[in-house]
PDB file of C-alpha atoms in Angstrom:
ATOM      1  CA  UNK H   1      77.048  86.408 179.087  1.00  0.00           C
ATOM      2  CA  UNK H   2      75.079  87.877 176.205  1.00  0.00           C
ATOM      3  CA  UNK H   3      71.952  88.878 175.411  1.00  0.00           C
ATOM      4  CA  UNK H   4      70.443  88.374 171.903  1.00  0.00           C
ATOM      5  CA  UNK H   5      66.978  90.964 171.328  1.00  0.00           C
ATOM      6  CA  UNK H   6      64.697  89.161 168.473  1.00  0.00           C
ATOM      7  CA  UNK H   7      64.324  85.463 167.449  1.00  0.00           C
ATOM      8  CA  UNK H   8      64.274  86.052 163.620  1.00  0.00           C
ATOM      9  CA  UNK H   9      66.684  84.684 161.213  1.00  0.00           C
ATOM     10  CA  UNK H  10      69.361  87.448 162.664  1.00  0.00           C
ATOM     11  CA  UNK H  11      68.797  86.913 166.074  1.00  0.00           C
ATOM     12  CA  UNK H  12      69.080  82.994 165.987  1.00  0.00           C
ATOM     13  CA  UNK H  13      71.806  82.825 164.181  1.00  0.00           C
ATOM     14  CA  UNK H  14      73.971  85.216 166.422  1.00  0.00           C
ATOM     15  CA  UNK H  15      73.249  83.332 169.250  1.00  0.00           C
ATOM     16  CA  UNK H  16      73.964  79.684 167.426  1.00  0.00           C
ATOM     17  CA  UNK H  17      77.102  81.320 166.500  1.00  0.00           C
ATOM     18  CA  UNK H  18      78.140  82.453 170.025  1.00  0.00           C
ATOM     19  CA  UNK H  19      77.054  79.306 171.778  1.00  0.00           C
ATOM     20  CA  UNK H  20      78.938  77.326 169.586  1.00  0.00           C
ATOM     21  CA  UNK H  21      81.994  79.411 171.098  1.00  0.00           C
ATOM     22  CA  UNK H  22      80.943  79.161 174.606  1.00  0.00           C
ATOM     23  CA  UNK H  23      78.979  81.840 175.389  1.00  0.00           C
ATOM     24  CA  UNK H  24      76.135  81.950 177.867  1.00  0.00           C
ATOM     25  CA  UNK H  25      73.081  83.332 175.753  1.00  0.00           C
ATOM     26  CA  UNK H  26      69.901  84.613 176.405  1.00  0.00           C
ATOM     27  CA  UNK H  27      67.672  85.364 173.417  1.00  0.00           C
ATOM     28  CA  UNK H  28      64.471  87.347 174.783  1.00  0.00           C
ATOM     29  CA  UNK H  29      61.379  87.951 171.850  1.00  0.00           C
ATOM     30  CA  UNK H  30      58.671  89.813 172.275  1.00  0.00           C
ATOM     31  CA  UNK H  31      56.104  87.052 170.729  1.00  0.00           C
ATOM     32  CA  UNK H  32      55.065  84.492 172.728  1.00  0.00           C
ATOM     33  CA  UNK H  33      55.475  81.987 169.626  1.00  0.00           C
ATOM     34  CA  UNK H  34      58.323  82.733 167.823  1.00  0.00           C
ATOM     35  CA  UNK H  35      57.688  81.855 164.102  1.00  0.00           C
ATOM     36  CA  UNK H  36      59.069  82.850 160.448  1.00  0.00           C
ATOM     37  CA  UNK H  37      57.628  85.863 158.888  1.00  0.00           C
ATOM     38  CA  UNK H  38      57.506  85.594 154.667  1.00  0.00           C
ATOM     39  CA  UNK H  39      57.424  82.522 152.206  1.00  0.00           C
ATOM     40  CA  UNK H  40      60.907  82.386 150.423  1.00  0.00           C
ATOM     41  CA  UNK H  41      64.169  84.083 150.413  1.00  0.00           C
ATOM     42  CA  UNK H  42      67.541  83.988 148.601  1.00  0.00           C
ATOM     43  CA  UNK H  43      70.526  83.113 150.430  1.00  0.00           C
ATOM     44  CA  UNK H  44      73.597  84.139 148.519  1.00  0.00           C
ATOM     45  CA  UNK H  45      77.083  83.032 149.036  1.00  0.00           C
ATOM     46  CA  UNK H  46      77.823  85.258 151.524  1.00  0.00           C
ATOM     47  CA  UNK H  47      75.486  83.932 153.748  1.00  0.00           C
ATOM     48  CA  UNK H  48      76.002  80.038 152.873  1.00  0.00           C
ATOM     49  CA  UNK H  49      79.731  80.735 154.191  1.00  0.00           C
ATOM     50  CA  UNK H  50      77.573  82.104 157.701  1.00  0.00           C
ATOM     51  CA  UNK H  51      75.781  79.122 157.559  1.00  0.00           C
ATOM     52  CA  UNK H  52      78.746  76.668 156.509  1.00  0.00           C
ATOM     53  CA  UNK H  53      80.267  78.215 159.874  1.00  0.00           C
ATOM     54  CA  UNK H  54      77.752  77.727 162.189  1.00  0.00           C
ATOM     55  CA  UNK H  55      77.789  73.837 161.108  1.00  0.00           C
ATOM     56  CA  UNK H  56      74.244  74.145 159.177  1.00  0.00           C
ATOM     57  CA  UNK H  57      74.867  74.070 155.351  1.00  0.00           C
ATOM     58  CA  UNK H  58      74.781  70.529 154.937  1.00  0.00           C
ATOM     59  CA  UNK H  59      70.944  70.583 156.059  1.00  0.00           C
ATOM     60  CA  UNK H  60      70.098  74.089 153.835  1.00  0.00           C
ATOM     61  CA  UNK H  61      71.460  72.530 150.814  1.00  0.00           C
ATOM     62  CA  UNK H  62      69.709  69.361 151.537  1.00  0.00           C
ATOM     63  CA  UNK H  63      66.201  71.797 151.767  1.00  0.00           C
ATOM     64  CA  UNK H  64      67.383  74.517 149.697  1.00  0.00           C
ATOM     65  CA  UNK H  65      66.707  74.798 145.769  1.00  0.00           C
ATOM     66  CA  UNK H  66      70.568  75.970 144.037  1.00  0.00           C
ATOM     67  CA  UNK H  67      69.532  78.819 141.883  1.00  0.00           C
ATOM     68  CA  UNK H  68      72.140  79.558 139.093  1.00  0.00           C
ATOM     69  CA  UNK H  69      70.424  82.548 137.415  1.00  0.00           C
ATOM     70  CA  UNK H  70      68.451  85.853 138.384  1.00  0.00           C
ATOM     71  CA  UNK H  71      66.787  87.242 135.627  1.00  0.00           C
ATOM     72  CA  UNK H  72      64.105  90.184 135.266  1.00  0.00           C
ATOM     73  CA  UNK H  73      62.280  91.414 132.522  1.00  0.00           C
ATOM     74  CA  UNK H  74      59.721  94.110 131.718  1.00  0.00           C
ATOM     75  CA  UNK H  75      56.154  93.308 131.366  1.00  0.00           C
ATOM     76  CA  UNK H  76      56.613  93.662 127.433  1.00  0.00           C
ATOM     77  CA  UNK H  77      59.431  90.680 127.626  1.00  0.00           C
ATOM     78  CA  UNK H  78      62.340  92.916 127.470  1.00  0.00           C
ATOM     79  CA  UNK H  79      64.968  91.646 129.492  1.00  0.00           C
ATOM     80  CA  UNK H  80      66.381  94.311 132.395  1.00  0.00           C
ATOM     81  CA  UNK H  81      68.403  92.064 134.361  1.00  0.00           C
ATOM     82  CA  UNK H  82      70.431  88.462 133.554  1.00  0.00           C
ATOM     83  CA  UNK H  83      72.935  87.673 135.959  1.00  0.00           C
ATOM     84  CA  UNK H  84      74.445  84.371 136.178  1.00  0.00           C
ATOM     85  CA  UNK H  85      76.682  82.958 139.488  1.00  0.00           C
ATOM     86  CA  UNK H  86      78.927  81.037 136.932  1.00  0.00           C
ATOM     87  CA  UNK H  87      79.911  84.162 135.515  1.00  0.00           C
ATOM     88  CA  UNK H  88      81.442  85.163 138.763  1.00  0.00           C
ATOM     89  CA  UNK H  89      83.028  81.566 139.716  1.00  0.00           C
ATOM     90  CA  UNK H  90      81.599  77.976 138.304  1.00  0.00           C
ATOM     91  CA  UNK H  91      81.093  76.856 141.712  1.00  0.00           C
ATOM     92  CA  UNK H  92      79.050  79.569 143.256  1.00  0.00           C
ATOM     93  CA  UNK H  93      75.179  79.540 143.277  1.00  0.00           C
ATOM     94  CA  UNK H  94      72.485  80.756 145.207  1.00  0.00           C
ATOM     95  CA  UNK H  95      69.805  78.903 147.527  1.00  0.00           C
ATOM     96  CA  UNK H  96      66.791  79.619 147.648  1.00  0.00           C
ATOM     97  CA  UNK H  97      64.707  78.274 150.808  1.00  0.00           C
ATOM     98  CA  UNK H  98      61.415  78.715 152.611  1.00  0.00           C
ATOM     99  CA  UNK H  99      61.845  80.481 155.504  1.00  0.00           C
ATOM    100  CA  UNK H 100      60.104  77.999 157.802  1.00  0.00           C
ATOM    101  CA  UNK H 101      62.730  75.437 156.592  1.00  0.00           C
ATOM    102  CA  UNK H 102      65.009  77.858 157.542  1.00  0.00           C
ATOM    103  CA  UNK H 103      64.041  78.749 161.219  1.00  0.00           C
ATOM    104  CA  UNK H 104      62.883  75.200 161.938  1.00  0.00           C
ATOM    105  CA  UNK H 105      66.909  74.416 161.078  1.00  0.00           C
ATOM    106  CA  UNK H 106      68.170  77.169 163.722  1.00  0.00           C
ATOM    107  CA  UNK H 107      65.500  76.104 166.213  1.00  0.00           C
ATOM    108  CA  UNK H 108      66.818  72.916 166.597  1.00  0.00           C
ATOM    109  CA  UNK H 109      70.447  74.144 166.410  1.00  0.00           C
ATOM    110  CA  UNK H 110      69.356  76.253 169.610  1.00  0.00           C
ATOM    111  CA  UNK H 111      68.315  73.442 171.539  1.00  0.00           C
ATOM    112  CA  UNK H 112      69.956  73.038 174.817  1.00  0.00           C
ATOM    113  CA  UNK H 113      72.193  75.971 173.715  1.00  0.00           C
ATOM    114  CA  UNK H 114      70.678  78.950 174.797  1.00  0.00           C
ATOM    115  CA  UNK H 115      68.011  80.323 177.136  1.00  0.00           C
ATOM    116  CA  UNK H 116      64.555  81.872 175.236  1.00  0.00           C
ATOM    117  CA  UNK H 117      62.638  84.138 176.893  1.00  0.00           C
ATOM    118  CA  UNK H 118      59.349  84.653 174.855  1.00  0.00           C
ATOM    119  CA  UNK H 119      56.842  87.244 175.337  1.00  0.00           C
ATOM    120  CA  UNK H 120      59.383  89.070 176.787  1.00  0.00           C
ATOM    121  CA  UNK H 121      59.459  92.685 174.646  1.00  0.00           C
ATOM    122  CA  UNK H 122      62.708  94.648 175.397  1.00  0.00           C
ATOM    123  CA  UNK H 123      62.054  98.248 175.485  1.00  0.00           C
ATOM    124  CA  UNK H 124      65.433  99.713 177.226  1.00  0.00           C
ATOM    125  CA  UNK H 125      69.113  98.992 176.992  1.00  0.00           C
ATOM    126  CA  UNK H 126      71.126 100.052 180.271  1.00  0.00           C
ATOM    127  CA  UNK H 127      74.343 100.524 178.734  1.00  0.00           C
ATOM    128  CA  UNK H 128      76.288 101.395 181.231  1.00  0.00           C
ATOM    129  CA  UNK H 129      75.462  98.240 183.876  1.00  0.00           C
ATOM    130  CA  UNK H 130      74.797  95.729 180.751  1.00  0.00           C
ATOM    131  CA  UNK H 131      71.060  95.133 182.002  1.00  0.00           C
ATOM    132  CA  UNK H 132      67.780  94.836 179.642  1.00  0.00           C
ATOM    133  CA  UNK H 133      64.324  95.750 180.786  1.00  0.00           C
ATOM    134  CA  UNK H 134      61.505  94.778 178.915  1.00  0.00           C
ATOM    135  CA  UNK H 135      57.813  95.933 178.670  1.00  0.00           C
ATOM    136  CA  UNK H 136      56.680  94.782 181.881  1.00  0.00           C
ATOM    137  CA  UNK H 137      59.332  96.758 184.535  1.00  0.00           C
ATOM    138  CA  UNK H 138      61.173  93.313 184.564  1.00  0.00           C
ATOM    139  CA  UNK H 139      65.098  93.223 184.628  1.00  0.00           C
ATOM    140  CA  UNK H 140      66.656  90.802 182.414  1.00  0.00           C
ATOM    141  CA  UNK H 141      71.018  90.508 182.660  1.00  0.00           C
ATOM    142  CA  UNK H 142      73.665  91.326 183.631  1.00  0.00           C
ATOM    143  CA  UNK H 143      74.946  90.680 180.265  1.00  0.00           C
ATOM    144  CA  UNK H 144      78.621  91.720 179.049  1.00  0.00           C
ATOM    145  CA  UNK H 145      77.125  92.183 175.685  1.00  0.00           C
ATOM    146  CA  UNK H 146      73.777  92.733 173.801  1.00  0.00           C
ATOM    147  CA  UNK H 147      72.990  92.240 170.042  1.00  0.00           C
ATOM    148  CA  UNK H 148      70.192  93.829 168.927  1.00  0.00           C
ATOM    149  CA  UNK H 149      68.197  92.221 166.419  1.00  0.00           C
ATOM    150  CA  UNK H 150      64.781  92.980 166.991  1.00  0.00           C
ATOM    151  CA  UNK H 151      63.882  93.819 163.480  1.00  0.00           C
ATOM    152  CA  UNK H 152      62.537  97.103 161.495  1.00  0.00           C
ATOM    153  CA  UNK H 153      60.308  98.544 164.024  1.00  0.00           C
ATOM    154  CA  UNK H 154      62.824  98.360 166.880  1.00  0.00           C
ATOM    155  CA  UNK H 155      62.893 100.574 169.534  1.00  0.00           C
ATOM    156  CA  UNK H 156      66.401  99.919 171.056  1.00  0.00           C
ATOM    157  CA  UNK H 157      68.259 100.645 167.540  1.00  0.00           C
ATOM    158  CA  UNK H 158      68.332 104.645 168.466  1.00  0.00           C
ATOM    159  CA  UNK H 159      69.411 103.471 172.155  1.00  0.00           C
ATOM    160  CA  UNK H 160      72.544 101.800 170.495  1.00  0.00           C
ATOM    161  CA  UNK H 161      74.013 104.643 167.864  1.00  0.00           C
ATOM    162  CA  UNK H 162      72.446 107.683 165.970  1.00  0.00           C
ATOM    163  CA  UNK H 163      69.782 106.553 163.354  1.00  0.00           C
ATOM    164  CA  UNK H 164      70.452 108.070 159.570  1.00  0.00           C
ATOM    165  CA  UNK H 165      67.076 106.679 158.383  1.00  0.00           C
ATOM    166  CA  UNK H 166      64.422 105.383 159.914  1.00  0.00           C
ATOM    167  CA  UNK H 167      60.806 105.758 158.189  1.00  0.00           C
ATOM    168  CA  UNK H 168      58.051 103.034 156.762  1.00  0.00           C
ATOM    169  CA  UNK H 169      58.437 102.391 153.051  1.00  0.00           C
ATOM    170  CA  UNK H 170      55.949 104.051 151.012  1.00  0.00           C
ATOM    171  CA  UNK H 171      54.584  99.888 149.910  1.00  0.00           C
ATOM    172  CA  UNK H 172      53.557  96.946 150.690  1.00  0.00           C
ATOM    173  CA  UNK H 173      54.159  93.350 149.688  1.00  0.00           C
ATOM    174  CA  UNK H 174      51.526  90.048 149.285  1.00  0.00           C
ATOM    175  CA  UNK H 175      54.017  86.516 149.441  1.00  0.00           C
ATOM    176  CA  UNK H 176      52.899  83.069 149.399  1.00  0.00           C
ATOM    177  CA  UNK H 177      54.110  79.274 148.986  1.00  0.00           C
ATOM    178  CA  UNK H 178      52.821  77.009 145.707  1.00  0.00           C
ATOM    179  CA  UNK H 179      53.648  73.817 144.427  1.00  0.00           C
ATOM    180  CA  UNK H 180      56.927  73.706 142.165  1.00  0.00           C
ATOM    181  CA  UNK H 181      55.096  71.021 140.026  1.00  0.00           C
ATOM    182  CA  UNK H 182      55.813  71.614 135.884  1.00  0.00           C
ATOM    183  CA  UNK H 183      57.612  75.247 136.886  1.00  0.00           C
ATOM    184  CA  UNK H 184      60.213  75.274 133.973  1.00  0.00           C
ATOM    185  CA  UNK H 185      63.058  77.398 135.581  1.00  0.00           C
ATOM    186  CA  UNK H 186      63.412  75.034 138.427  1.00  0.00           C
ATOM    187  CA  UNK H 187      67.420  76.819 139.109  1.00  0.00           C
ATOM    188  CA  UNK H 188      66.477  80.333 138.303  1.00  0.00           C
ATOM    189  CA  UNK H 189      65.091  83.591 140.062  1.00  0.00           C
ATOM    190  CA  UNK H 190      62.199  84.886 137.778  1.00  0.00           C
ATOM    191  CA  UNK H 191      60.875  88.356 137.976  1.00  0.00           C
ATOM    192  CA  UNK H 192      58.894  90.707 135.941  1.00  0.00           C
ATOM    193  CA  UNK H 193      58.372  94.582 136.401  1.00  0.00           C
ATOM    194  CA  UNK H 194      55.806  97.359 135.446  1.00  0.00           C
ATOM    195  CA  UNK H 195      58.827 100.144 135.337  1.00  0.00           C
ATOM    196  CA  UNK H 196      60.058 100.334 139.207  1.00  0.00           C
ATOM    197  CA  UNK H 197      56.471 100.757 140.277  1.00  0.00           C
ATOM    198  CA  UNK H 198      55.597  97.217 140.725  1.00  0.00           C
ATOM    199  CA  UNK H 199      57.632  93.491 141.223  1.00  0.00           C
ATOM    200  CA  UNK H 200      56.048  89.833 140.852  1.00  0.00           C
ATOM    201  CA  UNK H 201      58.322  87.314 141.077  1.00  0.00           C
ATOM    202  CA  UNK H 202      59.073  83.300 141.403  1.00  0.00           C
ATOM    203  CA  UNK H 203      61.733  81.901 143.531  1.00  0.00           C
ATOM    204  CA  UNK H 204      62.551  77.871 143.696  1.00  0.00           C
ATOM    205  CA  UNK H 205      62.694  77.444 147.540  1.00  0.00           C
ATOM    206  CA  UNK H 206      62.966  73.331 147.739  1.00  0.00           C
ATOM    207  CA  UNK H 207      61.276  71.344 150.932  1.00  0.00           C
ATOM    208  CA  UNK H 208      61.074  72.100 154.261  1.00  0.00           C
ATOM    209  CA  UNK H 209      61.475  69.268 157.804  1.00  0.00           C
ATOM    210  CA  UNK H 210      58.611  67.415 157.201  1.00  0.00           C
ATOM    211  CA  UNK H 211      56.853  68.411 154.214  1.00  0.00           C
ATOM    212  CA  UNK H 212      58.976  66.592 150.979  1.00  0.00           C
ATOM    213  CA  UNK H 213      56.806  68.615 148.724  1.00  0.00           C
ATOM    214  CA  UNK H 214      59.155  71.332 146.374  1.00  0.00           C
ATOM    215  CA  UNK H 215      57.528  74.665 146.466  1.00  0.00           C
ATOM    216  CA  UNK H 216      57.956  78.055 145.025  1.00  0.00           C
ATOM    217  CA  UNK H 217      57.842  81.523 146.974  1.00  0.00           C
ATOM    218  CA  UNK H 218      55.802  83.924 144.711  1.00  0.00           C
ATOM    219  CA  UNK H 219      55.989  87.381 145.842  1.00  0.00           C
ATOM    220  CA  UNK H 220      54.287  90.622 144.564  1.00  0.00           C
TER     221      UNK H 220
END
């Protein structure tokens, strides 16, 4: 029996991955309508092998938009950054995705797999008898093991082990979805920087269930 804390990307694919093993899970989130936070993001290799595993890459790549090149220049034109995947190995890329397309794929690889518990925020880990209470005095468990993936402002990460750092960063960030339409660098991450004060970018992030339209992520 485990217990998964958080239904974000982390969260839901933890407990994909154990169900698929057997495991009983319980995912408990402290929303009462779990949804993704952010337009875009860039799944690297790494994570493609995570998602090969857990029986989903078929359905990213079939959503996803490859991306072959990340490449960053100064607001002047000057080039800072040009890093290609081929350069590494021919056959790796990147994909970049919405993140809707990308919970709305681990949603419906949760179905029937695991119990969720919404509206349920966990505020205390009883270590020693495996049991979770959340916000309202309510007991949630036994569980054998608990993954904690409730995200930056968590409050169980300094019940778990000693935090090093643990502070807001000193900015903010404004994200949204457009239409891909005549975007030239339809396979390449595009960003442009005033020194390392300020970031605007455009990431390919393909379709998502339902919506055939190909979209970018900008982000400043």
């Amino acid at each position: 029996k485990v217990g998964v804390v958080g239904c974000g990307v982390g969260g839901m694919a933890t407990a994909v991955a154990l169900a698929r093993r057997g495991h009983e899970v319980t995912l408990l989130e402290a929303v009462d309508a779990p949804r993704p936070v952010g337009s875009g993001l860039l799944l690297q290799p790494t994570g493609l092998q995570a998602l090969w595993q857990l029986g989903l890459l078929d359905a990213v790549r079939a959503h996803g938009a490859p991306v072959k090149r990340l490449y960053g220049e100064t607001s002047g034109g000057r080039a800072v950054m040009d890093m290609r995947y081929a350069d590494l190995d021919p056959l790796l890329c990147g994909i970049g995705m919405q993140r809707g397309a990308l919970f709305a794929l681990l949603d419906a690889a949760l179905a029937a797999r695991a119990q969720l518990h919404v509206d349920t925020e966990i505020v205390e880990i009883d270590r020693d008898r495996g049991y979770l209470h959340d916000a309202r005095g309510h007991r949630h468990g036994a569980f054998d093991a608990v993954v904690v993936a409730d995200g930056s402002a968590s409050v169980l990460r300094a019940q778990v082990s000693p935090t090093r750092l643990d502070r807001p960063y000193p900015w903010g960030a404004l994200w949204c979805l457009l239409p891909e339409a005549d975007w030239p660098w339809r396979d390449e991450l595009r960003q442009r920087y005033a020194l390392a004060r300020q970031m605007a970018g455009m990431l390919p992030v393909g379709t998502a269930p339902g919506d055939p339209l190909r979209r970018l992520s900008f982000f400043w």
